[in-house]
mmCIF file of C-alpha atoms in Angstrom:
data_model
loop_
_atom_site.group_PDB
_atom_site.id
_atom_site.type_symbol
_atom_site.label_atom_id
_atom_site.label_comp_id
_atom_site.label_asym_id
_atom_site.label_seq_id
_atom_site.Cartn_x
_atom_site.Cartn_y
_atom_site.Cartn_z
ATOM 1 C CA UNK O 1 -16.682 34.696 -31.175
ATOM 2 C CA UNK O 2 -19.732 36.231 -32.109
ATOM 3 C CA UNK O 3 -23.206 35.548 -30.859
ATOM 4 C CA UNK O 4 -24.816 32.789 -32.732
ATOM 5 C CA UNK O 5 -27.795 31.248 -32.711
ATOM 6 C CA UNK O 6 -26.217 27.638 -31.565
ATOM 7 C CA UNK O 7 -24.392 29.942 -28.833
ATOM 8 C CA UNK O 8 -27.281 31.449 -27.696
ATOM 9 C CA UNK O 9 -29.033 28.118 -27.390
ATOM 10 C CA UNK O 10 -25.821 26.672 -24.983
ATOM 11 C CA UNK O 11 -25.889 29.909 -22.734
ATOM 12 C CA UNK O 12 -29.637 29.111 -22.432
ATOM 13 C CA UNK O 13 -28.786 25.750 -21.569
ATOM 14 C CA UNK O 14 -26.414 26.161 -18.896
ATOM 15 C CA UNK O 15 -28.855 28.430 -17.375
ATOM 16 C CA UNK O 16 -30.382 25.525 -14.829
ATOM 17 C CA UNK O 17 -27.045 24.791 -13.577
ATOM 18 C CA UNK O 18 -25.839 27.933 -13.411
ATOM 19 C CA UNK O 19 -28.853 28.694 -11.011
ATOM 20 C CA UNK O 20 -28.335 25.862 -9.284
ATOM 21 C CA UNK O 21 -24.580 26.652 -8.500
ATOM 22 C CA UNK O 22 -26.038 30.553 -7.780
ATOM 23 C CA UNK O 23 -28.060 28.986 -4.950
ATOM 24 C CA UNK O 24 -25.889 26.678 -3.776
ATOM 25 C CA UNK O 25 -23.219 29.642 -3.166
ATOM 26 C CA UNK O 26 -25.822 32.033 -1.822
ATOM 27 C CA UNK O 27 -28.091 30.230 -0.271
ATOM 28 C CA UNK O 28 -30.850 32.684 -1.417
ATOM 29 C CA UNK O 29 -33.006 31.855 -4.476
ATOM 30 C CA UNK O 30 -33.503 35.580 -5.481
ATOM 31 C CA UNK O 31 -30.085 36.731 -4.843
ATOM 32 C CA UNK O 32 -29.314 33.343 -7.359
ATOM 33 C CA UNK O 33 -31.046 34.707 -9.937
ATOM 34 C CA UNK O 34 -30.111 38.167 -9.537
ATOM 35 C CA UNK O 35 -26.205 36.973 -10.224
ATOM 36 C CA UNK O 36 -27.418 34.615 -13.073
ATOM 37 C CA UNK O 37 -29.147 37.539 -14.934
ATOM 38 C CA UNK O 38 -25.332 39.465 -14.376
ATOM 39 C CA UNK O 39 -23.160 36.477 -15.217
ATOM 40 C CA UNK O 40 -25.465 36.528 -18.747
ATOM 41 C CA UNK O 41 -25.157 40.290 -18.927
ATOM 42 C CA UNK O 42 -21.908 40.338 -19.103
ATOM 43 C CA UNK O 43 -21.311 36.986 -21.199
ATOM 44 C CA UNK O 44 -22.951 38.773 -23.739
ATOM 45 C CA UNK O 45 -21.485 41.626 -23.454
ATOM 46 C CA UNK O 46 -18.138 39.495 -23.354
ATOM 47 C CA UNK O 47 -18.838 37.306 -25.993
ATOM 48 C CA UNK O 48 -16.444 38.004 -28.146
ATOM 49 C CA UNK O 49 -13.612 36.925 -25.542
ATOM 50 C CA UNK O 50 -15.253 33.346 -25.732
ATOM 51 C CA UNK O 51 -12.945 31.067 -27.414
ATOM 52 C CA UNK O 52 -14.929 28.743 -29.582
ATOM 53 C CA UNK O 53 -14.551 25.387 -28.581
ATOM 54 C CA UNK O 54 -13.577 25.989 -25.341
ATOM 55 C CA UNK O 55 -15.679 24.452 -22.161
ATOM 56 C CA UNK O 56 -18.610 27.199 -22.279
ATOM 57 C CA UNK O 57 -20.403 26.075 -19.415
ATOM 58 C CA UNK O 58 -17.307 26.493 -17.553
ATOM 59 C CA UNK O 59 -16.612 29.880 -18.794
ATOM 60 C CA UNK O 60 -20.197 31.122 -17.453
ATOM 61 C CA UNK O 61 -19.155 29.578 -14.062
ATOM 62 C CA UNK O 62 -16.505 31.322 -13.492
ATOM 63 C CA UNK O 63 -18.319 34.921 -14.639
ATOM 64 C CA UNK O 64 -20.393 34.102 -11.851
ATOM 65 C CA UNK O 65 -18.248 32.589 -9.156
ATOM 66 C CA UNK O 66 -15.959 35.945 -9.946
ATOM 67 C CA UNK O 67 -19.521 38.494 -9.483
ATOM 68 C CA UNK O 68 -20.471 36.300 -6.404
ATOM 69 C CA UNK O 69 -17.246 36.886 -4.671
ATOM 70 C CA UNK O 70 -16.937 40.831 -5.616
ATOM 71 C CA UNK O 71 -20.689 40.814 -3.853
ATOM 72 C CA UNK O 72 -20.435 38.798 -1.486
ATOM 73 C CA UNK O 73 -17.190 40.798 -0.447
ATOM 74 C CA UNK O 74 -20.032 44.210 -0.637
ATOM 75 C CA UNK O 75 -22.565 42.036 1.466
ATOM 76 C CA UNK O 76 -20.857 40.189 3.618
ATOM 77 C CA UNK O 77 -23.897 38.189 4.214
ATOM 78 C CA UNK O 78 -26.299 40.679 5.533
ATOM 79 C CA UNK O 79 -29.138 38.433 5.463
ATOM 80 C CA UNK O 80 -29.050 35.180 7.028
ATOM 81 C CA UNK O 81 -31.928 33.664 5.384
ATOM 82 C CA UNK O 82 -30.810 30.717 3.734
ATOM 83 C CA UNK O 83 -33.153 28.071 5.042
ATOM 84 C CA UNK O 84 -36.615 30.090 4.567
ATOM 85 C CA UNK O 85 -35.654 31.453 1.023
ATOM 86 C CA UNK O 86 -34.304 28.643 -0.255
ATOM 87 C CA UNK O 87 -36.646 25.916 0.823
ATOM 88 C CA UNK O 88 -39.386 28.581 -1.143
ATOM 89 C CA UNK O 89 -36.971 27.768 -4.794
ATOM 90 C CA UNK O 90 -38.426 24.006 -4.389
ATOM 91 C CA UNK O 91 -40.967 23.019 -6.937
ATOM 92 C CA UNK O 92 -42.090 20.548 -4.701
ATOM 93 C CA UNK O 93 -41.598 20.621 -0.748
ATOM 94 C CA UNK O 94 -39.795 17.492 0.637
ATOM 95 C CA UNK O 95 -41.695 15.656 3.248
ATOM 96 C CA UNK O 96 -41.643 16.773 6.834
ATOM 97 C CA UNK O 97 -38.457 13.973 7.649
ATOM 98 C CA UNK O 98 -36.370 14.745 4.420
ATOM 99 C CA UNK O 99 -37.016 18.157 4.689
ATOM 100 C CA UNK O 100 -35.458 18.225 8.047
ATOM 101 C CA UNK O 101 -32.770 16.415 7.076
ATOM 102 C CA UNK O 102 -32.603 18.756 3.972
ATOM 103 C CA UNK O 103 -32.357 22.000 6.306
ATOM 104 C CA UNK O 104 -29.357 20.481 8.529
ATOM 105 C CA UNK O 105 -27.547 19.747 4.806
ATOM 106 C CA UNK O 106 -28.103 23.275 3.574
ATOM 107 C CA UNK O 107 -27.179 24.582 7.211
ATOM 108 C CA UNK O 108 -24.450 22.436 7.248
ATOM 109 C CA UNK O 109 -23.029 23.692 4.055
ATOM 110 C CA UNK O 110 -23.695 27.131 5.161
ATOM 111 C CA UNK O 111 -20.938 26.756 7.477
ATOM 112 C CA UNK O 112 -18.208 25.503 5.005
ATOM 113 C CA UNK O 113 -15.655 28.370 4.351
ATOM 114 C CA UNK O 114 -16.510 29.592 0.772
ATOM 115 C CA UNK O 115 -13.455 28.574 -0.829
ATOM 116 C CA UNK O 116 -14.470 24.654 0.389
ATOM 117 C CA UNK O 117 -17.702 25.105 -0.639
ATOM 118 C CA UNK O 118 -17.559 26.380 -3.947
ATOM 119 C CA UNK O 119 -15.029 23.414 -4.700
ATOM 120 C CA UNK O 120 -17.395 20.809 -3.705
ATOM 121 C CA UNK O 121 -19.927 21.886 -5.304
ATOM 122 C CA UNK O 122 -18.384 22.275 -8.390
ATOM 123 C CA UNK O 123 -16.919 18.827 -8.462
ATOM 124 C CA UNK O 124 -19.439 17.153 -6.432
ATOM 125 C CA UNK O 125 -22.199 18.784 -7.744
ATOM 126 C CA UNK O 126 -21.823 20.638 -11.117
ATOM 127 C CA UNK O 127 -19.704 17.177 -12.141
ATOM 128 C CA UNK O 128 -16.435 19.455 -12.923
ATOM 129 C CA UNK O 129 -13.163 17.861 -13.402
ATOM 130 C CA UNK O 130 -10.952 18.445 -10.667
ATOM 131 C CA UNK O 131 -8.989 20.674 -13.563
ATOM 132 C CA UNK O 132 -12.168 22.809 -14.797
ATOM 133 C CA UNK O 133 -13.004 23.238 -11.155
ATOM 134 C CA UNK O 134 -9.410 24.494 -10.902
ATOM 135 C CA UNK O 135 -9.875 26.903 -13.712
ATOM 136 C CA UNK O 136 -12.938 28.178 -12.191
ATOM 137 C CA UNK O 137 -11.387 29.027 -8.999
ATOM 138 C CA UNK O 138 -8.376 30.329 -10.655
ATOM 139 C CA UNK O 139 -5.879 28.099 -8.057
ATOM 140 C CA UNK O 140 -4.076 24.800 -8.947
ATOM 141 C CA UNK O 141 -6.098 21.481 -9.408
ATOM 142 C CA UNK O 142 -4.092 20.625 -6.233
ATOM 143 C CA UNK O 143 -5.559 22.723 -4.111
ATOM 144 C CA UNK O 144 -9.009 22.117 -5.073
ATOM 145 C CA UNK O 145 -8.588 18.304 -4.265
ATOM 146 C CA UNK O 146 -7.600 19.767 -0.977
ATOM 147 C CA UNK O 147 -10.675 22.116 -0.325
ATOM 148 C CA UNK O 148 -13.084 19.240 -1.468
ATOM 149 C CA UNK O 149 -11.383 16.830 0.844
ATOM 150 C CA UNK O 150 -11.637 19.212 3.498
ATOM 151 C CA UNK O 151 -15.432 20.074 2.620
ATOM 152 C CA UNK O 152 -16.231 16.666 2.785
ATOM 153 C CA UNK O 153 -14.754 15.901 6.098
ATOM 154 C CA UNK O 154 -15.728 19.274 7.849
ATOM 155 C CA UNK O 155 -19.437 18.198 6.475
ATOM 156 C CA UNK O 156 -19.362 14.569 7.637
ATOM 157 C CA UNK O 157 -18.081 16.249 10.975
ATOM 158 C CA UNK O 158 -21.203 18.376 11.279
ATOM 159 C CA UNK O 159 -23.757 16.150 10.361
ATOM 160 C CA UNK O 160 -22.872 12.361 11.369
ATOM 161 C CA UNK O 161 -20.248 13.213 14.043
ATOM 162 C CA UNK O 162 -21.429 15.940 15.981
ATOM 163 C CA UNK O 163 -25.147 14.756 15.346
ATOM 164 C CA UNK O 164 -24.197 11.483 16.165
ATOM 165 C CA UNK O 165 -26.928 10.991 18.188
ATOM 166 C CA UNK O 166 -29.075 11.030 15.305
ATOM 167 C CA UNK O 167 -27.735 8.333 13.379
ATOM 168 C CA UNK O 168 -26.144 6.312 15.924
ATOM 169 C CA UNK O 169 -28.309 4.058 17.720
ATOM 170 C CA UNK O 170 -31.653 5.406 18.939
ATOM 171 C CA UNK O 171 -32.529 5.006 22.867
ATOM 172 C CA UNK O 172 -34.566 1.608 22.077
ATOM 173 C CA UNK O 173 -31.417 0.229 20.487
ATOM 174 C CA UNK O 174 -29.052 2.032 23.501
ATOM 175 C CA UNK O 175 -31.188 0.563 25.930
ATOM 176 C CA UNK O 176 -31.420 -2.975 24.573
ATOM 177 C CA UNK O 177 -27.673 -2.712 23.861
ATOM 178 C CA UNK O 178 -26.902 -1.205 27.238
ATOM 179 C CA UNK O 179 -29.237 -3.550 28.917
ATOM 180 C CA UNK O 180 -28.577 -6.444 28.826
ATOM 181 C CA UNK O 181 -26.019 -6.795 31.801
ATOM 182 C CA UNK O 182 -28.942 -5.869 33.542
ATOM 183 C CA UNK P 1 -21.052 -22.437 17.638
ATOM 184 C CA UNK P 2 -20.065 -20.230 14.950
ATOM 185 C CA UNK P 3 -19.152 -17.513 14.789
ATOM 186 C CA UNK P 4 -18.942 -14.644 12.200
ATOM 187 C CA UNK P 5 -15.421 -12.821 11.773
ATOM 188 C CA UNK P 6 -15.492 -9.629 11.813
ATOM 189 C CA UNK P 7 -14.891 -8.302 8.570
ATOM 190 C CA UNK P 8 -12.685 -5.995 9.201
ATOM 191 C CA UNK P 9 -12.045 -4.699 5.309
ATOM 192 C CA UNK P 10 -15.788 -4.294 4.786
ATOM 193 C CA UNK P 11 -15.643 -1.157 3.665
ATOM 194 C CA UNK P 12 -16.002 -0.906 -0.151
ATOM 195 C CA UNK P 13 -12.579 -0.189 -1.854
ATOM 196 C CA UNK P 14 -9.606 1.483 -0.071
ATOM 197 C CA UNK P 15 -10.705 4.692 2.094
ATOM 198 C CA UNK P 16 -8.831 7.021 0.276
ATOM 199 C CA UNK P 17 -10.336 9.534 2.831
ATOM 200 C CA UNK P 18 -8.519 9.220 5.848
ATOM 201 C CA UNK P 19 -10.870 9.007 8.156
ATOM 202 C CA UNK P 20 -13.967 9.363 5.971
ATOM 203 C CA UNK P 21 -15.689 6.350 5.717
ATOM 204 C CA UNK P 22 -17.518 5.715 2.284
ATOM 205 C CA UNK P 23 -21.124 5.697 3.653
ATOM 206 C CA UNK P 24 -20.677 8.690 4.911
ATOM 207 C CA UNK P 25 -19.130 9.831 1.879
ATOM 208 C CA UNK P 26 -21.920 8.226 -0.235
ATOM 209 C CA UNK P 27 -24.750 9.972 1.970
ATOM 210 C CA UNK P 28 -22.828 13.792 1.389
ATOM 211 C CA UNK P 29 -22.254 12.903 -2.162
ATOM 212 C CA UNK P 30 -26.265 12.443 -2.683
ATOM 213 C CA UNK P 31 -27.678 15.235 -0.494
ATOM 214 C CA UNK P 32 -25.763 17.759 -2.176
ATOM 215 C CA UNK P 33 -26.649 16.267 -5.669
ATOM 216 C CA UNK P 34 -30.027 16.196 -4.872
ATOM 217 C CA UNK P 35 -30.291 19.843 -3.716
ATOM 218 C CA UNK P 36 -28.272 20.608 -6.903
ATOM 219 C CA UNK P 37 -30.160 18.827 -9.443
ATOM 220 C CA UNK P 38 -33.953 19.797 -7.607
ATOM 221 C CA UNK P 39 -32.871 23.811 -9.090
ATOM 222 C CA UNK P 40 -31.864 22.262 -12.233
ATOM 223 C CA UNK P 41 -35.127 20.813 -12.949
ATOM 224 C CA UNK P 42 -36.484 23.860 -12.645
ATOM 225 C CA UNK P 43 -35.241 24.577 -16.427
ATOM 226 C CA UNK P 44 -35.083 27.967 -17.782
ATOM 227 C CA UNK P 45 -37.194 30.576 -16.085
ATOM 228 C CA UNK P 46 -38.900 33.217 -18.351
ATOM 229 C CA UNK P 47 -36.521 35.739 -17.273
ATOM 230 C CA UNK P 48 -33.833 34.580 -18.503
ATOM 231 C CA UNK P 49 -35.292 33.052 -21.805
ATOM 232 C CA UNK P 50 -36.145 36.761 -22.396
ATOM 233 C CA UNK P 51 -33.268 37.855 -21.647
ATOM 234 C CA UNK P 52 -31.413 36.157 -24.293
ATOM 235 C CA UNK P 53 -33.629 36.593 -26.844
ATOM 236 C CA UNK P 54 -33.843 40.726 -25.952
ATOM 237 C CA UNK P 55 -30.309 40.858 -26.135
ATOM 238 C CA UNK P 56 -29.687 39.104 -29.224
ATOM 239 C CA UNK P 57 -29.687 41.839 -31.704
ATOM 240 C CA UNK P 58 -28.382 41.490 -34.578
ATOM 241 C CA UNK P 59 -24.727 43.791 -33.942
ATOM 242 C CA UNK P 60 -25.581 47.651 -33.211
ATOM 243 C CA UNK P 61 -28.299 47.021 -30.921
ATOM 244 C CA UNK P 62 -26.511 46.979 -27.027
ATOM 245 C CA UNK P 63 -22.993 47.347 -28.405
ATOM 246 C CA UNK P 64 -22.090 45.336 -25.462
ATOM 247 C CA UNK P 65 -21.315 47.570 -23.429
ATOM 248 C CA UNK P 66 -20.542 46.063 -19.815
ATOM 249 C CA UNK P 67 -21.176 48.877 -17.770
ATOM 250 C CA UNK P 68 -24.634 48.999 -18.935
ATOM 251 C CA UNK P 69 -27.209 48.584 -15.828
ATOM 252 C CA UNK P 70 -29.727 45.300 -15.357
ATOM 253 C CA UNK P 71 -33.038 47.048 -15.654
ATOM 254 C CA UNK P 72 -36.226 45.499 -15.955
ATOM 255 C CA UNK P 73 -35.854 43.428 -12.508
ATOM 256 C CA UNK P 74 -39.317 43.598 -11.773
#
């Protein structure tokens, strides 16, 4: 369909969340905005492949979920700087405690295969049916349920299994608990 | 002396999860929301605003043509 004004408007409007999804998946704010400004290159330029009336916000998605992979595949994650770059993308710095926690949430994510992480995201995140997900990732609705399921339990894994120590009981509590056969 | 019973179906709603239990899930659910949604307050950056609006010429203008190179990064 051709580019009309109300058009133009929507593509502007998915821009937030298409940034958002950008960073999420890169873990680098400039990087993010360097695949938004290609995703809306080439929507543009594709525009006319656009079927009016279809789910628009989920046809920008998967323009850039398709230029992230064809990078990333060229990068292969030279630069590990997901923490530092990101946490500069903030409009306002979490406190010193949240921001912590923060960190070990983007870290933790860091280490989801891609294919989990994108999926979560989208669902979790972006709000995605389980079927526009799907379309997205170009597999069967299926499979994403899968790779979210598996996100979420390789992520609970990482941060409140592994770091059980810093949820469970402190060493007060242990002690108290611990204690009292004396 | 009385004492509580352990409730052992505390949990709200079935764990459809397997293991998963729903705090946990709860806790994941609003961290990665929260990252999410602090970039999507962020609105529309300048860049991009411009973008749009340089590239919305009236047909003629870019012809869409898809090899065509993102200038003007800096």
């Amino acid at each position: 369909m051709p580019l009309t004004d109300s058009l133009r408007d929507d593509i502007l409007a998915s821009v937030p969340s298409l940034r958002a999804f950008a960073i999420s998946l890169s873990g680098n704010g400039d990087r993010a905005d360097d695949l938004v400004q290609e995703t809306l290159l080439r929507a543009l330029a594709n525009i006319d492949s656009f079927q009016p009336g279809s789910n628009l916000p989920a046809w920008l998605f998967t323009i850039l979920r398709n230029l992230f992979r064809s990078d990333y595949r060229k990068r292969r994650r030279e630069v590990e700087d997901a923490d530092g770059s990101y946490a500069k993308t903030l409009k306002t710095q979490p406190a010193q405690n949240a921001h912590l926690e923060f960190e070990e949430f983007r870290a933790a994510l860091d280490k989801l295969p891609q294919d989990q992480r994108e999926a979560l995201i989208l669902v979790g995140a972006s709000g995605f049916s389980y079927e526009d997900a799907a379309a997205i990732c170009g597999c069967a609705v299926g499979t994403i349920k899968s790779r979210v399921n598996r996100a979420r339990s390789k992520l609970s894994a990482l941060l409140y299994v592994d770091g059980a120590d810093d949820f469970g009981p402190d060493d007060t509590v242990r002690a108290v608990i611990g204690g009292s056969g004396g | 002396m009385k004492e509580v019973k352990s409730q052992a179906s505390k949990s709200p709603g079935p764990g459809k999860q397997g293991g998963l239990n729903a705090e946990i899930q709860s806790r994941i659910g609003h961290q990665l929301r929260a990252m999410y949604d602090d970039v999507v307050r962020q609105g529309v950056p300048d860049r991009f605003a411009e973008l749009i609006r340089k590239l919305d010429t009236p047909e003629g203008g870019a012809g869409g043509d898809i090899t065509a190179k993102p200038d003007g990064r800096k």
